[in-house]
XYZ file of C-alpha atoms in Angstrom:
609
model
C 0.000 0.000 0.000
C 1.386 3.353 -0.991
C 1.767 6.290 1.300
C -0.926 8.117 -0.626
C -3.464 5.319 -0.126
C -2.781 5.232 3.591
C -3.454 8.990 3.840
C -6.716 8.636 1.947
C -7.901 5.856 4.276
C -6.826 7.820 7.346
C -8.621 11.009 6.357
C -11.696 9.038 5.265
C -11.848 7.404 8.689
C -11.452 10.791 10.362
C -14.171 12.313 8.166
C -16.528 9.411 8.864
C -15.920 9.727 12.586
C -16.505 13.484 12.556
C -19.693 13.025 10.576
C -20.958 10.286 12.871
C -20.288 12.270 16.040
C -21.832 15.360 14.457
C -25.000 13.432 13.758
C -25.031 12.087 17.306
C -24.527 15.580 18.735
C -27.246 16.949 16.465
C -29.662 14.263 17.581
C -28.718 14.797 21.217
C -29.364 18.538 20.942
C -32.646 17.847 19.191
C -33.800 15.465 21.906
C -32.528 17.408 24.898
C -32.991 20.998 23.813
C -35.490 21.218 20.991
C -37.879 18.416 21.966
C -36.816 18.172 25.577
C -39.805 20.045 27.109
C -42.277 17.949 25.127
C -40.696 14.656 26.177
C -40.345 15.892 29.750
C -44.040 16.726 29.844
C -44.934 13.326 28.439
C -42.689 11.615 30.930
C -44.087 13.544 33.901
C -47.640 12.993 32.740
C -47.081 9.299 32.523
C -45.538 9.146 35.933
C -47.481 11.683 37.988
C -51.260 12.132 37.752
C -53.226 15.166 38.926
C -56.545 14.148 40.461
C -59.364 16.455 41.563
C -61.006 15.658 44.887
C -64.690 16.551 44.972
C -65.914 18.447 48.005
C -68.721 16.771 49.978
C -71.867 18.682 49.082
C -73.520 20.389 52.049
C -76.222 18.405 53.836
C -79.783 19.565 54.488
C -81.587 19.214 57.810
C -85.143 19.622 58.975
C -86.068 21.989 61.788
C -85.181 19.362 64.408
C -81.757 18.611 62.980
C -82.756 15.416 61.186
C -80.932 14.789 57.928
C -83.006 15.311 54.799
C -80.068 14.917 52.430
C -76.591 13.634 53.142
C -73.727 12.032 51.207
C -72.351 8.537 50.895
C -69.302 7.217 49.043
C -69.571 5.862 45.526
C -67.109 4.724 42.859
C -66.452 6.710 39.701
C -64.418 5.467 36.745
C -61.989 8.003 35.270
C -59.990 7.800 32.052
C -56.971 9.645 30.621
C -58.017 10.714 27.084
C -54.398 10.869 25.774
C -53.870 7.241 26.766
C -57.246 5.811 25.852
C -58.390 7.586 22.701
C -55.859 5.953 20.371
C -55.947 2.567 22.135
C -58.918 0.808 20.595
C -58.242 -2.397 22.563
C -58.301 -0.574 25.898
C -61.401 1.419 24.929
C -63.133 -1.796 23.908
C -62.303 -3.484 27.215
C -63.454 -0.384 29.085
C -66.774 -0.587 27.297
C -67.102 -4.213 28.343
C -66.217 -3.400 31.950
C -68.722 -0.530 32.177
C -71.436 -2.088 30.022
C -71.202 0.910 27.700
C -70.809 1.226 23.951
C -67.038 1.689 23.331
C -67.818 4.005 20.411
C -69.813 6.277 22.736
C -66.943 6.374 25.231
C -64.473 7.181 22.505
C -66.503 9.703 20.505
C -68.623 11.428 23.167
C -66.264 11.491 26.146
C -62.682 11.108 24.939
C -62.649 12.671 21.476
C -63.397 16.280 22.497
C -60.357 16.237 24.803
C -58.301 13.511 23.160
C -54.958 15.329 23.505
C -55.177 16.046 27.212
C -53.934 14.168 30.229
C -56.688 15.675 32.361
C -58.778 12.759 33.716
C -62.358 12.561 32.453
C -65.250 10.892 34.243
C -66.395 7.894 32.265
C -69.042 6.457 34.625
C -70.372 7.669 37.988
C -71.815 5.580 40.786
C -70.721 2.176 39.531
C -72.727 -0.744 40.916
C -70.980 -3.744 42.437
C -71.267 -5.898 39.310
C -69.464 -3.312 37.194
C -66.853 -2.737 39.888
C -66.033 -6.453 39.936
C -65.812 -6.593 36.152
C -63.580 -3.524 36.021
C -61.202 -4.945 38.632
C -60.799 -8.081 36.535
C -59.774 -6.041 33.484
C -58.084 -2.999 34.964
C -54.493 -4.190 34.237
C -55.412 -4.387 30.549
C -56.872 -0.859 30.440
C -54.010 1.580 30.950
C -55.337 5.046 31.588
C -58.523 4.032 33.376
C -58.872 3.969 37.155
C -61.392 4.326 39.995
C -61.908 7.117 42.497
C -64.214 7.327 45.504
C -66.529 10.335 45.348
C -69.433 11.582 47.499
C -72.927 10.870 46.224
C -76.270 12.280 47.404
C -78.073 10.119 49.961
C -81.674 10.558 51.141
C -82.196 8.922 54.571
C -85.987 9.370 54.515
C -86.608 9.843 50.802
C -89.022 12.711 51.514
C -89.841 15.960 49.706
C -87.972 15.289 46.443
C -89.708 18.202 44.707
C -88.689 20.645 47.426
C -85.117 19.366 47.737
C -84.501 19.071 43.999
C -81.609 17.152 42.507
C -78.112 17.533 41.074
C -76.751 16.471 37.704
C -73.807 17.213 35.453
C -73.673 20.826 34.363
C -74.819 21.420 30.786
C -72.644 23.315 28.348
C -75.282 26.053 28.253
C -75.012 26.469 32.042
C -71.256 26.965 32.257
C -71.622 30.723 31.840
C -74.163 30.792 34.680
C -71.876 28.914 37.048
C -68.343 30.319 36.654
C -65.679 27.987 37.960
C -67.472 24.805 36.943
C -66.137 22.516 34.251
C -67.809 19.985 32.023
C -68.643 16.916 34.101
C -69.056 18.819 37.385
C -72.298 18.471 39.325
C -74.688 21.357 39.801
C -78.129 21.769 41.346
C -80.884 21.500 38.786
C -84.066 22.120 40.771
C -85.407 23.065 44.171
C -83.074 23.901 47.030
C -80.194 22.153 45.274
C -80.458 24.750 42.492
C -81.168 27.897 44.500
C -78.459 27.250 47.094
C -75.961 25.508 44.808
C -73.197 28.003 45.551
C -73.563 27.439 49.308
C -73.829 23.666 49.043
C -71.045 23.020 46.520
C -67.924 23.485 48.618
C -64.413 23.826 47.201
C -62.600 21.070 45.328
C -59.315 19.638 46.539
C -56.601 17.845 44.578
C -53.831 15.306 44.876
C -50.806 14.151 42.900
C -50.546 10.400 42.427
C -47.721 8.279 41.070
C -48.899 5.730 38.504
C -47.220 2.779 36.855
C -46.829 2.030 33.174
C -50.415 0.727 33.115
C -51.726 3.997 34.471
C -52.608 2.511 37.851
C -51.854 4.376 41.039
C -48.869 2.997 42.927
C -48.096 5.717 45.398
C -49.879 8.606 47.092
C -49.142 10.750 50.096
C -48.130 14.075 51.439
C -44.715 13.884 49.853
C -46.425 13.951 46.450
C -48.952 16.650 47.218
C -52.544 16.840 48.447
C -55.018 19.665 49.071
C -58.074 18.625 51.030
C -61.498 19.685 49.667
C -63.638 22.073 51.722
C -67.132 20.674 52.457
C -70.142 22.745 51.416
C -72.379 24.579 53.864
C -75.416 23.001 55.478
C -78.983 24.169 54.865
C -81.065 24.283 58.018
C -84.621 24.184 56.782
C -88.020 24.731 58.398
C -89.355 21.362 57.223
C -90.683 18.824 59.745
C -89.890 15.268 58.656
C -92.635 13.664 60.756
C -95.398 15.874 59.369
C -93.934 15.628 55.869
C -94.046 11.834 56.016
C -97.663 11.992 57.184
C -98.668 14.364 54.359
C -96.965 12.225 51.733
C -98.676 9.098 53.051
C -102.080 10.805 52.884
C -101.478 11.742 49.244
C -100.674 8.196 48.117
C -103.063 7.256 45.327
C -104.094 10.873 44.780
C -102.919 13.671 42.529
C -102.469 16.809 44.576
C -100.459 18.739 47.075
C -100.223 19.657 50.768
C -98.503 22.773 52.086
C -98.277 23.750 55.754
C -96.686 26.860 57.272
C -95.754 28.168 60.672
C -97.932 31.306 60.747
C -95.619 32.944 63.307
C -92.571 32.848 61.021
C -93.658 31.925 57.484
C -91.501 28.787 57.627
C -92.790 25.982 55.400
C -93.036 22.850 57.536
C -94.692 20.612 54.932
C -94.501 20.682 51.140
C -95.740 17.488 49.518
C -96.647 16.860 45.894
C -98.173 13.736 44.405
C -97.420 11.726 42.365
C -93.809 11.798 43.377
C -90.594 9.976 42.484
C -87.675 8.284 44.193
C -84.983 10.964 44.687
C -82.319 8.252 44.761
C -82.564 7.795 40.988
C -80.940 11.220 40.624
C -78.213 10.546 43.184
C -75.883 8.949 40.641
C -76.338 8.801 36.897
C -80.011 8.567 35.958
C -80.603 6.113 33.162
C -82.269 7.165 29.926
C -85.089 4.720 30.738
C -85.906 6.365 34.069
C -85.570 9.879 32.663
C -87.877 9.199 29.737
C -90.355 7.447 32.013
C -90.548 10.521 34.256
C -90.905 12.949 31.356
C -93.583 10.987 29.516
C -95.680 10.044 32.555
C -99.099 11.670 31.948
C -99.455 12.399 35.674
C -96.234 14.457 35.582
C -94.488 13.251 38.753
C -91.659 15.777 38.293
C -94.081 18.674 38.733
C -94.055 20.364 42.132
C -97.784 20.984 42.401
C -97.332 23.045 45.560
C -95.757 25.930 43.661
C -95.797 25.195 39.938
C -99.416 24.424 39.137
C -102.290 26.912 39.100
C -105.924 26.053 39.724
C -109.149 28.014 40.241
C -109.301 28.424 44.055
C -113.048 27.911 44.301
C -114.704 29.158 47.474
C -111.499 29.239 49.522
C -111.042 32.913 48.626
C -114.454 34.050 49.908
C -113.017 35.396 53.214
C -110.753 37.711 51.184
C -113.725 39.167 49.296
C -115.768 39.540 52.475
C -113.131 41.592 54.318
C -112.525 43.683 51.179
C -116.247 44.417 50.890
C -116.348 45.535 54.531
C -113.061 47.470 54.425
C -113.952 49.329 51.225
C -117.480 50.177 52.370
C -119.026 48.287 49.460
C -121.137 46.442 52.060
C -121.862 46.946 55.740
C -121.568 44.326 58.512
C -125.371 44.003 58.450
C -125.498 43.328 54.720
C -127.298 40.132 53.818
C -128.892 38.438 50.811
C -131.606 35.935 50.140
C -130.360 32.824 48.358
C -133.028 30.910 46.397
C -130.409 28.576 44.918
C -129.548 30.657 41.857
C -128.867 34.183 40.644
C -129.847 35.601 37.277
C -127.697 38.313 35.767
C -128.517 39.532 32.296
C -129.702 36.570 30.293
C -127.693 34.030 32.260
C -128.541 32.177 35.484
C -125.716 31.296 37.912
C -126.442 28.461 40.327
C -125.533 28.168 43.997
C -123.892 24.898 45.002
C -126.935 24.249 47.265
C -129.801 23.554 44.922
C -132.570 24.495 47.359
C -130.809 27.700 48.346
C -129.528 28.946 51.697
C -132.371 31.354 52.410
C -131.337 34.415 54.384
C -127.521 34.674 54.567
C -125.450 37.260 56.463
C -121.729 37.956 56.291
C -120.557 35.245 58.693
C -122.874 32.565 57.330
C -121.828 33.420 53.775
C -118.403 32.011 54.645
C -119.632 29.242 56.934
C -122.104 27.881 54.394
C -120.129 29.073 51.358
C -123.174 30.673 49.711
C -122.419 31.425 46.050
C -125.312 33.840 45.577
C -123.945 36.083 48.355
C -120.620 36.369 46.518
C -122.181 36.780 43.073
C -123.802 39.939 44.409
C -120.756 41.018 46.444
C -118.544 40.584 43.384
C -120.745 42.925 41.383
C -120.582 45.452 44.220
C -116.769 45.282 44.194
C -116.290 45.165 40.443
C -113.318 43.600 38.672
C -110.821 45.982 40.217
C -112.328 45.555 43.683
C -111.864 41.775 43.432
C -108.341 42.346 42.148
C -107.671 44.614 45.130
C -109.093 42.037 47.553
C -106.798 39.332 46.221
C -103.725 41.536 45.902
C -103.987 42.374 49.598
C -103.036 38.733 50.256
C -100.332 38.654 47.533
C -102.301 36.553 45.051
C -101.352 37.136 41.433
C -97.599 37.141 42.037
C -95.079 34.538 43.217
C -94.828 34.357 47.004
C -91.043 34.314 46.727
C -90.715 30.955 48.458
C -87.227 29.557 47.857
C -88.303 27.103 45.181
C -87.642 27.044 41.446
C -90.231 27.872 38.776
C -92.898 29.223 41.126
C -96.096 30.175 39.296
C -97.648 33.607 39.813
C -101.313 32.718 39.477
C -103.783 35.101 37.864
C -106.152 37.769 39.175
C -108.210 39.396 36.436
C -108.749 43.166 36.517
C -110.448 45.602 34.168
C -107.082 46.267 32.534
C -106.585 42.532 32.039
C -110.038 42.059 30.483
C -109.652 45.117 28.239
C -106.300 43.903 27.049
C -107.427 40.362 26.418
C -110.969 40.846 25.070
C -111.076 44.551 24.191
C -113.102 47.177 26.085
C -116.359 45.895 24.529
C -115.434 42.249 24.472
C -116.349 41.352 28.050
C -119.268 41.889 30.414
C -119.888 41.980 34.138
C -120.940 38.362 33.844
C -117.209 37.574 33.911
C -117.065 39.138 37.394
C -119.828 36.891 38.710
C -117.790 33.750 38.021
C -114.543 35.188 39.342
C -116.268 36.225 42.594
C -116.589 32.546 43.614
C -113.051 31.624 42.590
C -113.886 30.233 39.147
C -113.354 31.562 35.657
C -109.954 33.016 34.983
C -108.796 33.315 38.583
C -105.874 30.976 39.307
C -103.887 30.327 42.484
C -101.304 27.871 43.809
C -101.401 25.781 47.006
C -98.521 27.766 48.549
C -100.429 31.013 47.987
C -103.516 29.636 49.731
C -101.491 28.322 52.690
C -99.998 31.810 53.136
C -103.481 33.310 52.767
C -104.882 31.119 55.564
C -101.985 32.171 57.798
C -102.653 35.831 57.028
C -106.329 35.524 57.968
C -105.277 33.812 61.209
C -102.746 36.438 62.299
C -103.538 39.600 60.339
C -100.023 39.511 58.835
C -98.938 38.046 55.506
C -95.550 36.374 55.829
C -93.447 35.269 52.908
C -93.241 31.469 52.867
C -89.692 30.167 53.040
C -87.911 26.853 53.455
C -84.353 27.729 54.486
C -84.047 29.234 57.943
C -80.263 29.429 58.104
C -77.007 28.422 56.427
C -74.465 26.673 58.635
C -70.753 26.690 57.860
C -69.308 23.472 59.345
C -65.763 24.685 58.782
C -66.148 27.788 60.951
C -69.129 26.483 62.937
C -71.140 29.603 62.248
C -74.837 29.894 61.461
C -76.176 32.705 59.285
C -79.899 33.118 59.831
C -81.960 34.365 56.924
C -83.893 37.479 57.867
C -84.811 38.971 54.508
C -88.302 37.545 54.206
C -91.223 39.886 53.515
C -93.689 40.630 56.294
C -96.772 42.593 55.219
C -99.563 43.920 57.392
C -102.939 43.628 55.708
C -104.174 47.164 56.412
C -107.314 45.765 58.002
C -108.808 46.678 61.359
C -109.072 43.796 63.844
C -112.858 44.164 63.740
C -113.033 43.602 59.986
C -110.423 40.836 60.024
C -112.509 39.148 62.690
C -115.324 38.602 60.158
C -113.005 36.493 58.052
C -111.709 34.596 61.076
C -115.119 33.965 62.605
C -116.507 32.885 59.251
C -113.747 30.262 58.919
C -114.346 29.094 62.488
C -118.016 28.572 61.659
C -117.053 26.502 58.605
C -115.882 23.837 61.065
C -117.877 24.601 64.218
C -121.079 26.151 62.908
C -124.250 24.023 62.767
C -124.359 24.454 58.971
C -120.619 24.707 58.318
C -119.328 22.927 55.220
C -116.509 21.169 57.136
C -118.327 20.066 60.296
C -116.688 16.636 60.112
C -113.403 18.304 61.057
C -114.685 19.102 64.554
C -112.304 17.783 67.191
C -112.651 19.100 70.727
C -109.016 18.370 71.577
C -107.715 20.768 68.930
C -110.013 23.413 67.517
C -109.203 24.541 64.001
C -110.784 26.945 61.513
C -111.028 26.297 57.785
C -112.598 26.944 54.420
C -113.664 24.464 51.792
C -113.400 25.025 48.069
C -114.435 23.093 44.973
C -112.866 24.069 41.676
C -114.749 23.258 38.503
C -112.766 21.048 36.158
C -113.594 20.747 32.480
C -111.487 17.564 32.197
C -113.173 15.407 34.828
C -114.350 15.510 38.429
C -113.951 18.794 40.271
C -110.835 19.504 42.350
C -111.195 19.616 46.161
C -109.547 22.360 48.274
C -109.329 22.906 52.007
C -107.412 25.628 53.824
C -107.215 25.806 57.605
C -105.324 27.154 60.601
C -105.170 26.391 64.290
C -105.495 26.341 67.163
C -108.217 28.976 66.897
C -107.245 30.737 70.143
C -103.527 30.818 69.419
C -102.760 30.103 65.739
C -99.537 28.169 65.164
C -99.879 26.664 61.707
C -101.864 26.970 58.501
C -102.362 24.232 55.959
C -103.690 23.849 52.429
C -104.594 20.593 50.681
C -105.533 20.182 47.053
C -106.845 16.879 45.697
C -107.255 16.855 41.943
C -110.477 15.138 40.818
C -111.450 14.940 44.510
C -115.025 16.097 43.684
C -115.316 18.374 46.760
C -113.236 20.253 49.284
C -115.091 18.873 52.298
C -114.834 15.274 51.112
C -111.282 15.193 49.724
C -109.222 18.181 50.885
C -110.487 18.646 54.450
C -109.552 15.179 55.842
C -105.991 15.551 54.555
C -105.324 19.150 55.597
C -107.096 18.708 58.947
C -105.013 15.671 59.901
C -101.716 17.294 58.913
C -102.588 20.497 60.797
C -103.546 18.660 63.997
C -100.430 16.518 63.776
C -98.230 19.619 63.609
C -99.942 21.213 66.586
C -99.666 18.031 68.670
C -95.964 17.714 67.837
C -95.402 21.180 69.270
C -97.716 20.905 72.274
C -96.735 17.349 73.238
C -93.121 16.941 72.044
C -92.357 14.281 74.650
C -95.121 12.104 73.253
C -93.480 12.019 69.835
C -89.997 11.495 71.283
C -91.360 8.522 73.207
C -92.903 7.143 70.017
C -89.610 7.458 68.169
C -87.792 5.698 71.003
C -90.348 2.884 71.055
C -90.061 2.527 67.294
C -86.275 2.313 67.526
C -86.479 -0.288 70.294
C -88.980 -2.337 68.315
C -86.700 -2.195 65.315
C -83.741 -3.324 67.418
C -85.754 -6.277 68.732
C -86.819 -7.193 65.231
C -83.231 -7.081 64.002
C -82.066 -9.131 66.955
C -84.663 -11.735 66.095
C -83.212 -12.011 62.620
C -79.862 -13.184 63.960
C -79.162 -16.905 63.566
C-alpha cells in the first residue's frame, strides 16, 4: 500500500468519525434541547397524575336537625383521554367493563379532549357488578382507574320536589356557574339549584404516582394533596314527621299539601303527588328512568305546591268579604236571600246548594259558602275591587318561596279584560264567576297556605324553606332574615269577620266542614271546589289552628277529589292537627320514636341466627 493510499484511508476514517459524532450531537441537541420540554411533559404525565377531589356537598336538615339529604361514598371510573383515545383495545375493554358502547366512550367522552392528560369521568356511581368486572380487566386498560366520590343520599326519601336534585352541568349552564367545568355536578331544581353556591364546597386535589399501566402505585403528602372544603349546610323549616304523614295521605291521589308556621312563614310541609324516588338522581339517571318521568301523563316531576295553578273555588271568599267591609261596598249588616240561583242579564248562575240557603249574612256566607252572596258582592266590588281584595293577600304574584319555577297565578282586573278581550269584548258576567273563585282566577297551594296564615294572624308572611345556612368549617350559622312581612291594612274588627266565618265553617251548625270538629284541637277552615272541564272537580281545604292561638296553617288540594269537604279537608285537617300536637306534646313524639327504635332493634335481633 502506498503512502498516498494510507493517507486517503486515514482522512476518510477521520471524516466518517466526525460526521458520525456530528450526527449524534445533532440528535442529542434535538432530543434534549429542541424536543426536551415535550418529552419531559410526556414523561411527567405518565408518571405523575393530577386528580381532583370533589368536596362533599352540604347536607340539608329539617327543623329538628334530622338529615333530609346527606352524602355517601360511591365509585367513579376516570380515564386519561391521551392514553385511551388511540388505544382501541383498551377502549373496547373499558366498554365491556362498564357495560357501555365503546364508540360512545371514545366519541362522546374522549374525542373532544383527546390530547389532554386531564382525567375525564367515564361512569359515575358504579354498581358492584361493574366494579367487579372492572377490577378483573383494569391491568389491561391503561389510563382508566377508579376514584371514591361523594354521592347524594336521602335517609328518609321525603320531599324530592322541594329538595330538587343535582346532575352534570350542561354546556349552556357553564356561563351561569363560573368555575365549573364539564362533568361537574350542579343543582338543577329546588333547594339544590337555588343554594348551589352554598352547598357546593371547594374542590381539593392530589398528585398520584402511577405505573406504566396507568394505575396508582403511590400517594401521600410527599407527592402533594389539598383537602377539599365541604359545602355549607342548609337548616330548613321542614318537619320530617309531618312531611311523612302528608306524603302518606297523598298516596293514590294527585295533589299537594302545604303547611306553614304562621308565626314565622316557615314551610313545615310541602308534599306533591305523584312523586318519584330521589335516589334515581343521586348517581347517573338512566335514559329509561328519565324518559319514564318525562312521559308520565301524571307528571311526577311537577311540584304541584308551587308550579301548578288552579281556580281556588270558594277558599277565597273570606278575602272578598273583608274587602267588601273594608272598602265600604257592604256593611256588617249586609245580607242576601239565596233561592239557589242568581240571574244576571240573560244568564242564570247556580248556587252549590240547589234548594238555596235562604237568608244569609256575612258570617254565614263564609260558613255555608253561599255562592249567591258572593255573586252579588262581586258585582258590588267590580273587577278591580276583586283584584284589590286578592292583591292584599299577595295573590297574582309569586310568594317568593325559595323554590324554582314558582307560578304567579292570575287575578283578572279591568285592565286585564280590556287587554285580552277589548273594552267591549267582556261583560260583568265575567265578574260573577270570578267572585266565587272560578273563571280566569288561578292560584297555587302555597299562595292559599300563606293566605290562611294571614287571615289567622292579620299579617302576611313570605313562605320560606331555608331558615339558616351553617358553615361546618367555621361552625357559624347565618340566619336568613330577609323575608317579607306585610300587614294587611285591616282593622281587627273587619279581620274578625273572616276569622269567625272560617271558624263557623268547622264549628257552625251548617258549616261545610263540620266533620273536622275535634274538641281536643279546635281549628278553623274553608272548603273550596274548583270546577274542572277535564273530569271531576278539584277539592280544596285551607285551615289554621289552634283557633285561640294560631300556630300553623295548611292547604290541601286533591285533583279530581269532587269536593273540598270530602277530599281536601280530611288531609289538611289531619296534617294540621299533627303539627300542633308535635309542638304541644313533644315528649309524646320522642317517646314514640324511642319505642319505634327499640322495636326495630328487637326485630333485628330476632333475625340473627
